[in-house]
Amino acid sequence: MPPPDADIYATASGPAKAVVDAHSTEQSLKLYSGWFCPFVQRVWIVLEEKEIPYPYVEVNPYHKPESLLSLNPRGLVPTLKYENKPLYESTVICEFLEDAYPDHGVKLLPADPYLRARIRIWIDFPGQQKDKTIWDVRNVFLDTLKEFAEAMDEEGPYFLGKEPTLVDYVVAPWAVRLWVFDHFKEGGLGIPDEGKGAKDEKSWARWRTWLGAIEGRKSIQNTTSGKDHYLPIYQRYADNTAQSELAKATREGKGVP
Ligand SMILES: N[C@@H](CCC(=O)N[C@@H](CS)C(=O)NCC(=O)O)C(=O)O
């Protein structure tokens, strides 16, 4: 699949642009970012929540500049430069920020080791489906979301209860992109509307409570660009998926899927 860079907007828009513009002063920590990237957004949310000062540096990871490659041989965003040393992998960075800035803003991990471990079980579930397109995994994804909701504290609104923790922030970037399913795929993702969840109504009600709390957080709103900015990227994924579905169906003699 060609990289989704041909029509990519060069910079963030909407609320995220204001945050980018407010972060240009040199600091001991620098964020190399792609405004559109959900892995970046994890780190970006944590920086905002913890009120850690950082300059924001936009790079296109599909045209890897030397400034990025010299820090991260894989050339992926997010990458951090911290006291002139590199760091990458979004979940590693998030935990690092908690360890390196223990007294900054909110705490991301509870003190109880059992709860810390439970959070880590759920932290990585969006990444597990990385090599497949979101369309391929719609049903698996739906089941996983329900399972995620069922693992939550009953009252909430967040995963562990009244306060958000790392698991909420690392899953949030995927949650706030779910509109993409509804935009591009007939029938959408298929999360039942309120009252329509049948035997799973309680789980979906819990999901909705969580999603509402997540969407209401300033850190998440302020690291999200306008929908129109994301569309060309996901349009390309949708086109590529449609093309490969068509090629597969043709190979198998099934005609147009
Ligand atoms: N496992 C990495 C994934 C990061 C990632 O895949 N970032 C994408 C942008 S959303 C990227 O840099 N892609 C460039 C490429 O694949 O060459 C993390 O959690 O930080």
CSV table of N, CA and C in Angstrom, one decimal, residues 245-246 249-250 254-257:
chain,number,residue,atom,x,y,z
A,245,GLU,N,-9.6,-5.3,-2.1
A,245,GLU,CA,-10.8,-6.2,-2.0
A,245,GLU,C,-11.2,-6.6,-3.5
A,246,LEU,N,-11.2,-5.6,-4.3
A,246,LEU,CA,-11.6,-5.9,-5.7
A,246,LEU,C,-10.6,-6.8,-6.4
A,249,ALA,N,-11.2,-10.3,-5.0
A,249,ALA,CA,-12.4,-10.9,-5.5
A,249,ALA,C,-12.2,-11.3,-7.0
A,250,THR,N,-11.5,-10.5,-7.7
A,250,THR,CA,-11.3,-10.8,-9.2
A,250,THR,C,-10.4,-12.1,-9.3
A,254,LYS,N,-14.8,-13.9,-8.1
A,254,LYS,CA,-16.1,-13.5,-7.4
A,254,LYS,C,-16.8,-12.3,-7.9
A,255,GLY,N,-16.1,-11.5,-8.8
A,255,GLY,CA,-16.7,-10.3,-9.2
A,255,GLY,C,-16.5,-9.2,-8.2
A,256,VAL,N,-17.2,-8.1,-8.3
A,256,VAL,CA,-17.1,-7.0,-7.5
A,256,VAL,C,-17.7,-7.3,-6.1
A,257,PRO,N,-16.9,-7.1,-5.0
A,257,PRO,CA,-17.5,-7.4,-3.7
A,257,PRO,C,-18.6,-6.4,-3.3
